[in-house]
Coordinates of C-alpha atoms and ligand atoms in Angstrom, one line a residue:
X1 CA 57.0 -167.1 19.5
X2 CA 54.1 -168.1 21.7
X3 CA 53.7 -166.9 25.3
X4 CA 52.8 -169.2 28.2
X5 CA 50.1 -167.9 30.6
X6 CA 52.5 -166.4 33.2
X7 CA 54.3 -164.4 30.6
X8 CA 51.0 -163.1 29.2
X9 CA 49.8 -162.0 32.7
X10 CA 53.2 -160.3 33.3
X11 CA 53.0 -158.5 30.0
X12 CA 49.5 -157.3 30.8
X13 CA 50.6 -156.0 34.2
X14 CA 53.5 -154.2 32.6
X15 CA 51.3 -152.7 29.9
X16 CA 48.8 -151.6 32.5
X17 CA 51.4 -149.9 34.6
X18 CA 52.8 -148.2 31.6
X19 CA 49.4 -147.0 30.6
X20 CA 48.8 -145.5 34.0
X21 CA 52.2 -143.7 33.9
X22 CA 51.0 -142.3 30.6
X23 CA 53.4 -140.1 28.8
X24 CA 55.7 -139.9 31.8
X25 CA 57.4 -143.0 30.4
X26 CA 58.4 -143.2 26.7
X27 CA 58.1 -146.5 24.9
X28 CA 61.8 -147.0 24.7
X29 CA 62.2 -146.9 28.4
X30 CA 60.4 -150.3 28.5
X31 CA 63.3 -152.0 26.8
X32 CA 66.4 -150.3 28.2
X33 CA 66.9 -148.0 31.2
X34 CA 67.8 -144.4 30.2
X35 CA 71.0 -142.9 31.6
X36 CA 70.4 -140.6 34.5
X37 CA 71.1 -137.5 32.4
X38 CA 67.7 -138.1 30.6
X39 CA 65.8 -137.3 33.8
X40 CA 65.0 -133.6 33.8
X41 CA 67.3 -131.8 36.1
X42 CA 65.6 -130.5 39.3
X43 CA 66.2 -126.9 40.1
X44 CA 68.4 -127.5 43.1
X45 CA 71.8 -126.2 44.1
X46 CA 72.5 -124.4 40.8
X47 CA 69.9 -121.9 41.8
X48 CA 70.9 -122.2 45.5
X49 CA 67.7 -123.1 47.1
X50 CA 65.3 -121.3 44.9
X51 CA 62.6 -123.6 43.5
X52 CA 59.6 -123.5 41.2
X53 CA 57.8 -126.3 43.0
X54 CA 56.9 -126.0 46.7
X55 CA 57.0 -129.7 47.3
X56 CA 60.4 -130.1 45.6
X57 CA 61.7 -127.2 47.7
X58 CA 60.5 -128.9 50.9
X59 CA 61.9 -132.3 49.8
X60 CA 65.3 -130.6 49.0
X61 CA 65.3 -129.0 52.5
X62 CA 64.8 -132.5 54.0
X63 CA 68.1 -133.5 52.4
X64 CA 69.7 -130.2 53.6
X65 CA 68.6 -130.9 57.1
X66 CA 70.0 -134.4 57.1
X67 CA 73.4 -133.0 56.0
X68 CA 73.2 -130.4 58.8
X69 CA 72.6 -133.1 61.4
X70 CA 75.9 -134.7 60.5
X71 CA 77.7 -131.4 61.3
X72 CA 76.2 -131.1 64.8
X73 CA 76.0 -127.9 66.8
X74 CA 79.2 -126.6 65.2
X75 CA 77.5 -126.8 61.8
X76 CA 74.4 -124.9 63.1
X77 CA 76.6 -122.2 64.6
X78 CA 78.4 -121.7 61.3
X79 CA 75.1 -121.3 59.4
X80 CA 74.0 -118.8 62.0
X81 CA 77.2 -116.9 61.7
X82 CA 76.8 -116.7 58.0
X83 CA 73.3 -115.4 58.2
X84 CA 74.1 -112.8 60.9
X85 CA 77.3 -111.6 59.2
X86 CA 75.7 -111.4 55.8
X87 CA 72.7 -109.4 57.0
X88 CA 75.0 -106.9 58.7
X89 CA 77.4 -106.7 55.7
X90 CA 74.6 -106.3 53.1
X91 CA 72.2 -104.3 55.3
X92 CA 72.2 -101.3 52.9
X93 CA 72.1 -103.3 49.7
X94 CA 69.3 -105.5 50.9
X95 CA 67.4 -102.7 52.5
X96 CA 67.4 -100.9 49.2
X97 CA 66.4 -104.1 47.4
X98 CA 63.5 -104.7 49.7
X99 CA 62.3 -101.1 49.5
X100 CA 62.5 -101.1 45.7
X101 CA 60.4 -104.3 45.5
X102 CA 57.9 -103.7 48.2
X103 CA 57.7 -99.9 47.9
X104 CA 56.6 -99.6 51.5
X105 CA 58.4 -98.2 54.6
X106 CA 61.7 -96.3 55.0
X107 CA 65.2 -97.1 53.8
X108 CA 67.0 -96.1 57.0
X109 CA 64.7 -98.4 59.0
X110 CA 64.9 -101.3 56.6
X111 CA 68.7 -101.1 57.0
X112 CA 68.4 -100.8 60.8
X113 CA 66.3 -104.0 60.9
X114 CA 69.0 -105.9 59.1
X115 CA 71.8 -104.4 61.2
X116 CA 70.0 -105.6 64.3
X117 CA 69.8 -109.3 63.1
X118 CA 73.1 -110.3 64.8
X119 CA 71.5 -109.7 68.2
X120 CA 69.2 -112.7 67.9
X121 CA 69.9 -115.7 70.1
X122 CA 71.4 -118.9 68.6
X123 CA 72.2 -122.4 69.7
X124 CA 73.3 -121.2 73.2
X125 CA 69.5 -120.6 73.8
X126 CA 68.9 -124.4 73.8
X127 CA 69.2 -125.6 77.4
X128 CA 68.7 -129.2 78.2
X129 CA 67.1 -130.1 81.6
X130 CA 68.8 -132.8 83.7
X131 CA 67.4 -134.9 86.6
X132 CA 69.3 -137.3 88.7
X133 CA 68.0 -139.4 91.6
X134 CA 67.5 -142.9 93.1
X135 CA 66.2 -144.3 89.9
X136 CA 68.9 -143.1 87.5
X137 CA 69.3 -140.1 85.3
X138 CA 67.0 -138.3 82.9
X139 CA 67.8 -135.7 80.4
X140 CA 65.2 -133.6 78.6
X141 CA 66.6 -132.1 75.5
X142 CA 65.5 -130.1 72.5
X143 CA 65.5 -131.8 69.2
X144 CA 64.5 -130.5 65.7
X145 CA 61.2 -131.0 64.1
X146 CA 62.8 -131.6 60.7
X147 CA 61.7 -129.0 58.1
X148 CA 59.7 -125.9 59.0
X149 CA 57.7 -124.1 56.3
X150 CA 57.9 -120.4 57.1
X151 CA 55.4 -117.9 55.7
X152 CA 56.7 -114.3 55.8
X153 CA 55.0 -110.9 55.5
X154 CA 55.6 -108.1 53.0
X155 CA 56.3 -105.7 55.8
X156 CA 59.7 -107.2 56.7
X157 CA 60.5 -109.8 54.0
X158 CA 64.3 -110.3 54.4
X159 CA 64.5 -109.6 58.2
X160 CA 61.7 -112.1 58.9
X161 CA 63.4 -114.7 56.7
X162 CA 66.8 -114.1 58.3
X163 CA 65.4 -114.2 61.8
X164 CA 63.4 -117.4 61.1
X165 CA 66.5 -119.1 59.6
X166 CA 68.6 -118.2 62.8
X167 CA 66.0 -119.6 65.2
X168 CA 65.0 -122.6 63.1
X169 CA 68.5 -123.7 62.1
X170 CA 69.8 -123.1 65.7
X171 CA 67.1 -125.7 66.6
X172 CA 68.5 -128.0 64.0
X173 CA 65.8 -127.7 61.3
X174 CA 65.8 -127.1 57.6
X175 CA 63.5 -124.3 56.3
X176 CA 61.3 -123.8 53.3
X177 CA 59.9 -120.3 52.6
X178 CA 56.7 -119.2 51.0
X179 CA 57.2 -115.4 51.1
X180 CA 54.6 -112.7 50.5
X181 CA 54.4 -112.3 46.7
X182 CA 55.1 -108.6 47.1
X183 CA 58.5 -109.3 48.8
X184 CA 59.4 -112.7 47.3
X185 CA 62.2 -111.6 44.9
X186 CA 64.3 -110.0 47.6
X187 CA 63.7 -112.9 50.0
X188 CA 64.8 -115.3 47.2
X189 CA 68.0 -113.2 46.7
X190 CA 68.8 -113.5 50.4
X191 CA 68.2 -117.3 50.3
X192 CA 70.5 -117.6 47.3
X193 CA 73.2 -115.6 49.0
X194 CA 73.0 -117.6 52.2
X195 CA 73.0 -120.9 50.4
X196 CA 76.1 -120.0 48.3
X197 CA 78.0 -119.3 51.5
X198 CA 76.6 -122.4 53.3
X199 CA 77.5 -124.6 50.3
X200 CA 81.0 -123.2 50.0
X201 CA 81.8 -123.2 53.8
X202 CA 79.9 -126.4 54.9
X203 CA 79.1 -128.3 51.7
X204 CA 75.4 -128.4 52.5
X205 CA 72.9 -127.9 49.7
X206 CA 69.4 -126.6 50.1
X207 CA 69.3 -126.3 53.9
X208 CA 67.2 -123.3 53.2
X209 CA 64.8 -123.3 50.3
X210 CA 62.2 -120.9 48.9
X211 CA 59.4 -121.0 46.4
X212 CA 60.3 -118.5 43.7
X213 CA 56.8 -117.4 42.8
X214 CA 54.7 -118.0 45.9
X215 CA 50.9 -118.3 45.7
X216 CA 48.1 -119.5 47.9
X217 CA 48.5 -122.8 46.0
X218 CA 52.1 -123.1 47.0
X219 CA 51.2 -122.4 50.6
X220 CA 48.6 -125.1 50.4
X221 CA 51.1 -127.5 48.9
X222 CA 53.5 -126.9 51.8
X223 CA 50.7 -127.4 54.3
X224 CA 50.0 -130.7 52.6
X225 CA 53.6 -131.8 52.0
X226 CA 54.8 -134.9 53.8
X227 CA 58.3 -133.2 53.9
X228 CA 57.1 -130.3 56.1
X229 CA 56.9 -131.1 59.9
X230 CA 55.9 -127.7 61.2
X231 CA 54.4 -124.4 59.9
X232 CA 55.5 -120.9 61.1
X233 CA 53.2 -118.2 59.9
X234 CA 54.0 -114.5 60.3
X235 CA 51.2 -112.4 58.9
X236 CA 47.6 -111.2 59.1
X237 CA 44.3 -112.9 60.0
X238 CA 43.8 -114.6 56.6
X239 CA 47.0 -116.7 56.6
X240 CA 46.8 -117.4 60.3
X241 CA 43.3 -118.8 59.9
X242 CA 44.4 -120.8 56.8
X243 CA 47.4 -122.3 58.7
X244 CA 45.3 -123.2 61.8
X245 CA 42.9 -125.1 59.6
X246 CA 45.6 -126.9 57.7
X247 CA 45.9 -129.9 60.0
X248 CA 49.6 -129.3 60.5
X249 CA 51.0 -127.9 63.7
X250 CA 51.4 -124.2 63.2
X251 CA 53.2 -121.5 65.2
X252 CA 51.3 -118.3 64.3
X253 CA 52.7 -114.8 64.7
X254 CA 49.5 -113.0 63.9
X255 CA 48.1 -109.5 63.6
X256 CA 48.0 -106.8 66.2
X257 CA 46.6 -103.3 66.8
X258 CA 48.7 -102.0 69.7
X259 CA 47.2 -99.3 71.8
X260 CA 49.0 -96.8 74.0
X261 CA 47.7 -95.3 77.2
X262 CA 49.0 -92.0 78.6
X263 CA 48.0 -91.3 82.2
X264 CA 48.3 -88.2 84.4
X265 CA 51.6 -89.3 85.9
X266 CA 53.4 -89.7 82.6
X267 CA 56.4 -87.7 81.4
X268 CA 54.5 -86.3 78.5
X269 CA 57.4 -85.1 76.4
X270 CA 59.1 -88.5 76.7
X271 CA 55.8 -90.3 75.9
X272 CA 55.4 -88.2 72.8
X273 CA 59.0 -88.9 71.6
X274 CA 58.6 -92.6 72.3
X275 CA 55.3 -92.8 70.4
X276 CA 56.8 -91.1 67.4
X277 CA 60.0 -93.3 67.5
X278 CA 58.0 -96.6 67.7
X279 CA 54.9 -95.6 65.7
X280 CA 56.9 -93.9 62.8
X281 CA 59.4 -96.7 62.6
X282 CA 59.4 -97.9 59.0
X283 CA 56.3 -95.8 58.5
X284 CA 54.4 -97.8 61.1
X285 CA 54.9 -101.2 59.4
X286 CA 55.9 -102.9 62.7
X287 CA 53.2 -105.2 64.0
X288 CA 54.2 -104.0 67.5
X289 CA 54.1 -100.3 66.4
X290 CA 51.9 -97.8 68.3
X291 CA 48.6 -97.6 66.4
X292 CA 46.3 -95.5 68.6
X293 CA 46.7 -93.4 71.8
X294 CA 44.3 -93.0 74.7
X295 CA 45.1 -89.9 76.8
X296 CA 43.5 -89.1 80.1
X297 CA 41.4 -85.9 80.0
X298 CA 43.5 -84.1 82.8
X299 CA 46.6 -84.2 80.6
X300 CA 45.1 -84.4 77.1
X301 CA 45.8 -80.8 76.0
X302 CA 49.3 -80.9 77.4
X303 CA 49.9 -84.2 75.6
X304 CA 48.9 -82.7 72.2
X305 CA 51.3 -79.8 72.8
X306 CA 54.0 -82.3 73.7
X307 CA 53.2 -84.4 70.6
X308 CA 53.6 -81.3 68.4
X309 CA 56.9 -80.2 70.1
X310 CA 58.2 -83.7 69.4
X311 CA 57.5 -83.2 65.7
X312 CA 54.1 -84.8 65.0
X313 CA 51.8 -82.8 62.7
X314 CA 48.1 -82.5 63.3
X315 CA 45.4 -83.1 60.8
X316 CA 42.1 -81.3 61.3
X317 CA 38.8 -83.1 61.1
X318 CA 38.2 -82.2 57.4
X319 CA 41.7 -83.5 56.5
X320 CA 41.1 -86.6 58.6
X321 CA 37.8 -87.3 56.8
X322 CA 39.5 -86.8 53.4
X323 CA 42.3 -89.3 54.3
X324 CA 40.0 -91.8 55.9
X325 CA 37.9 -92.1 52.7
X326 CA 41.0 -92.9 50.8
X327 CA 42.5 -95.3 53.3
X328 CA 39.3 -97.4 53.9
X329 CA 36.8 -98.6 51.5
X330 CA 33.9 -100.9 52.3
X331 CA 33.3 -104.4 50.9
X332 CA 30.0 -106.3 51.1
X333 CA 30.4 -109.7 52.7
X334 CA 27.3 -111.2 50.9
X335 CA 25.3 -111.5 54.0
X336 CA 24.1 -107.9 54.0
X337 CA 27.0 -106.6 56.0
X338 CA 30.1 -104.7 54.9
X339 CA 33.5 -104.4 56.4
X340 CA 36.4 -102.0 55.9
X341 CA 39.2 -102.8 53.5
X342 CA 42.6 -101.1 53.8
X343 CA 44.0 -99.4 50.7
X344 CA 47.2 -101.4 50.3
X345 CA 48.8 -98.6 48.3
X346 CA 48.9 -96.4 51.4
X347 CA 50.2 -99.0 53.8
X348 CA 53.7 -98.0 54.9
X349 CA 53.4 -94.6 53.0
X350 CA 55.3 -91.7 54.7
X351 CA 53.7 -88.9 56.6
X352 CA 54.2 -86.4 53.7
X353 CA 52.3 -88.6 51.3
X354 CA 49.5 -89.1 53.7
X355 CA 49.3 -85.4 54.4
X356 CA 49.1 -84.8 50.6
X357 CA 46.2 -87.3 50.4
X358 CA 44.6 -85.5 53.3
X359 CA 44.7 -82.3 51.3
X360 CA 47.4 -80.5 53.3
X361 CA 51.2 -80.0 53.4
X362 CA 53.5 -80.8 56.2
X363 CA 57.2 -79.9 56.5
X364 CA 59.6 -82.3 54.7
X365 CA 60.9 -84.8 57.2
X366 CA 57.8 -85.0 59.3
X367 CA 57.7 -88.5 60.6
X368 CA 54.2 -88.7 62.1
X369 CA 50.7 -87.2 61.6
X370 CA 48.0 -87.3 64.3
X371 CA 44.4 -86.4 64.5
X372 CA 41.8 -86.2 67.4
X373 CA 39.2 -89.0 67.0
X374 CA 36.7 -90.9 69.0
X375 CA 37.3 -94.4 70.1
X376 CA 35.2 -95.9 67.3
X377 CA 37.1 -94.3 64.5
X378 CA 38.4 -96.6 61.7
X379 CA 41.9 -95.4 62.4
X380 CA 41.5 -96.6 66.0
X381 CA 39.8 -99.9 65.3
X382 CA 41.7 -101.1 62.1
X383 CA 45.4 -102.1 61.9
X384 CA 46.2 -99.4 59.4
X385 CA 50.1 -99.6 59.4
X386 CA 50.5 -95.9 58.5
X387 CA 52.2 -93.1 60.5
X388 CA 48.9 -91.4 61.2
X389 CA 48.1 -91.9 64.9
X390 CA 44.6 -91.2 66.2
X391 CA 44.5 -89.7 69.7
X392 CA 41.4 -90.3 71.8
X393 CA 40.4 -88.3 74.9
X394 CA 39.3 -90.5 77.9
X395 CA 37.9 -89.4 81.2
X396 CA 39.7 -91.8 83.5
X397 CA 41.9 -94.9 83.7
X398 CA 39.1 -97.4 83.6
X399 CA 37.8 -96.0 80.4
X400 CA 41.4 -95.8 78.9
X401 CA 42.0 -99.5 79.7
X402 CA 38.6 -100.5 78.4
X403 CA 38.9 -98.7 75.1
X404 CA 42.5 -99.9 74.7
X405 CA 41.3 -103.5 75.2
X406 CA 38.5 -103.0 72.7
X407 CA 40.8 -101.6 70.1
X408 CA 43.3 -104.5 70.5
X409 CA 40.5 -107.0 69.6
X410 CA 41.9 -109.7 71.9
X411 CA 44.9 -110.3 69.6
X412 CA 47.0 -110.3 72.8
X413 CA 49.8 -108.8 70.7
X414 CA 51.4 -105.6 72.1
X415 CA 50.5 -102.6 74.2
X416 CA 52.2 -99.6 75.8
X417 CA 51.6 -97.4 78.8
X418 CA 53.2 -94.2 79.8
X419 CA 52.8 -93.9 83.6
X420 CA 54.6 -93.8 86.9
X421 CA 51.6 -95.5 88.6
X422 CA 52.2 -99.2 89.2
X423 CA 48.5 -99.8 89.9
X424 CA 47.6 -98.5 86.5
X425 CA 50.3 -100.6 84.9
X426 CA 49.1 -103.7 86.7
X427 CA 45.4 -103.1 85.7
X428 CA 46.3 -102.6 82.0
X429 CA 48.6 -105.7 82.1
X430 CA 45.8 -107.8 83.4
X431 CA 43.1 -106.4 81.1
X432 CA 44.9 -106.7 77.8
X433 CA 47.2 -109.7 78.6
X434 CA 49.3 -108.8 75.6
X435 CA 52.5 -110.7 74.6
X436 CA 54.5 -107.5 74.7
X437 CA 53.7 -104.9 77.3
X438 CA 56.1 -101.9 77.4
X439 CA 56.0 -99.3 80.1
X440 CA 57.5 -95.9 79.6
X441 CA 59.3 -96.8 76.3
X442 CA 58.7 -97.1 72.6
X443 CA 57.3 -100.4 71.3
X444 CA 60.7 -101.4 70.0
X445 CA 61.9 -101.6 73.7
X446 CA 59.9 -104.8 73.7
X447 CA 62.3 -106.2 71.2
X448 CA 65.5 -105.1 72.9
X449 CA 65.9 -101.7 71.2
X450 CA 66.0 -99.3 74.2
X451 CA 64.8 -102.1 76.5
X452 CA 66.4 -105.3 77.8
X453 CA 66.0 -108.5 75.7
X454 CA 66.5 -109.9 72.3
X455 CA 64.6 -109.5 69.1
X456 CA 62.6 -111.5 66.6
X457 CA 60.3 -110.6 63.7
X458 CA 58.0 -113.4 64.5
X459 CA 56.1 -112.9 67.7
X460 CA 53.8 -115.9 68.1
X461 CA 50.8 -114.1 69.6
X462 CA 48.0 -116.3 68.2
X463 CA 49.4 -119.6 69.3
X464 CA 51.1 -118.3 72.5
X465 CA 54.8 -119.2 72.1
X466 CA 55.6 -115.4 72.4
X467 CA 58.7 -113.9 70.8
X468 CA 60.1 -116.8 68.9
X469 CA 63.5 -118.2 69.8
X470 CA 65.4 -121.4 68.8
X471 CA 63.5 -123.2 71.6
X472 CA 60.2 -122.5 69.8
X473 CA 61.2 -124.7 66.9
X474 CA 62.2 -127.8 68.9
X475 CA 60.5 -130.9 70.2
X476 CA 61.1 -131.8 73.8
X477 CA 62.6 -135.3 74.1
X478 CA 63.2 -137.3 77.3
X479 CA 66.2 -139.6 77.5
X480 CA 66.0 -141.9 80.6
X481 CA 68.7 -144.2 82.0
X482 CA 67.2 -146.5 84.6
X483 CA 70.0 -147.7 86.9
X484 CA 71.5 -147.6 90.4
X485 CA 73.9 -144.8 89.6
X486 CA 74.0 -143.2 93.0
X487 CA 77.2 -141.3 93.5
X488 CA 76.5 -140.5 97.1
Ligands
LIG1 P1 49.4 -110.8 55.0 O1 48.5 -111.6 55.9 O2 48.8 -110.1 53.8 O3 50.5 -111.8 54.4 C1 51.3 -112.6 55.2 C2 51.7 -113.9 54.5 O4 50.6 -114.7 54.3 C3 52.2 -113.6 53.1 O5 53.3 -114.5 52.8 C4 51.0 -113.8 52.2 O6 51.3 -114.2 50.9 C5 50.3 -115.0 52.9 N1 48.9 -115.1 52.9 C6 48.0 -114.1 53.1 N2 46.7 -114.6 53.0 C7 46.8 -115.9 52.8 C8 45.9 -117.0 52.7 N3 44.6 -116.8 52.8 N4 46.4 -118.2 52.5 C9 47.7 -118.4 52.4 N5 48.7 -117.5 52.5 C10 48.2 -116.2 52.7 O7 50.2 -109.8 55.9 P2 51.3 -108.7 55.4 O8 50.6 -107.5 54.9 O9 52.4 -109.3 54.6 O10 51.9 -108.4 56.9 C11 51.2 -107.5 57.8 C12 50.4 -108.4 58.8 O11 51.3 -109.3 59.4 C13 49.9 -107.5 59.9 O12 48.6 -108.0 60.3 C14 50.9 -107.6 61.0 O13 50.4 -107.4 62.3 C15 51.3 -109.1 60.8 N6 52.6 -109.3 61.4 C16 52.7 -110.0 62.5 C17 53.9 -110.2 63.1 C18 54.1 -110.9 64.4 O14 55.2 -111.2 64.7 N7 53.1 -111.3 65.1 C19 55.1 -109.8 62.4 C20 54.9 -109.1 61.2 C21 53.7 -108.9 60.7

């Protein structure tokens, strides 16, 4: 049979398209459509939100978010209840799971972090703003972005995921996670568990998704994905810089190096106990945790005695040197300079292990080590995340604040002061301008533990949103009705 010209062109076009599709389309598909079963099944609800492919995980979360929208605020509340209840119920099991995988921190504190998850704010946090006047009524309300890609740290893998879900879903969003590879399996297990319950109670699939084997490539894929509307990064400088350069809007909960100042008016025993409580929490893995202490000369020796009474064990200068050489190595940057690199194996190690590495023994159960250093010491300047606190003698308050500010590196993250002098408090508040500033308490008072307020494991320091809440993950939308609606 001969073809007329139109048929020939059409045949060429079809052949060209098929060539471009390559081996994605088999020759038989040109004649008859295959049944749907021939399309490879996507890893979707059967693995409850755990995906191989970042873009597929994000796309699935888009569908999950659409389903959530249909269920309104009641649906959001139910998801939040599921996450809060499950974290409390599984605190011990998941605390163990996370410790076994990450091998950093302390079991009791991993459990405590999960037990605290129910205290986070939910949908009640979203407050619309109304205006009424001669020209009608206006309502400003909070609406979701869509899907948020959340990057979580190894220091609190499940707690950060849980707290992100609560805030992001309260705001009406779906979530896709790229966890730290060192804590990805436990985060995936939590996502699976949440999704099973969400699916059975609400019938929503893949509201929360996660990349099973996260990499920098999967992070880049999420940054580039059309299905992702917003990034939320919780981590150190590398990932914060990468997110800020991605071209997507990013909420960045970045690194810190929180200093503590102790002045002459402080209750020294309480200051010592607070510094140990906050600085030894989960072996100093908290980004808000006390990392270095500046003590005024007039009370310096008394403070060291108080620190020992409270249970901290002192390293001498030889032991400090031995430990410092193991904690920090130096890496050439290629331009003739070198910079310190933290030995990751010792991050979150306990005080006994650090003492062993320093060449000494401390009593079992010792929570914190300390050593006298100068202000330029690596333990002061680097965010070391270990329960070994350097203590620096300063001659007056001006020097204390100046050195505290230098050691904080302008992160504007967290700082603490122990003082009864409001002038000193004000001066430090202005100089450091940190997102959390705790007076006369442990750092955790800034997250509602021993202080007023609520908690979150993502404190948006770099981009300035502060302690993240449902509000943080909403767009502000104005709805205006122009009319003569005067009621008066
Ligand atoms: P990290 O920066 O090594 O990793 C954080 C996340 O970013 C992980 O998911 C990791 O896989 C990813 N990542 C790292 N570098 C990347 C890059 N170049 N491109 C793409 N992704 C990258 O941090 P960590 O050790 O997991 O956590 C500790 C750090 O996080 C500390 O600096 C701490 O202060 C900070 N932190 C901040 C907050 C906060 O609320 N501000 C909370 C917890 C931890």
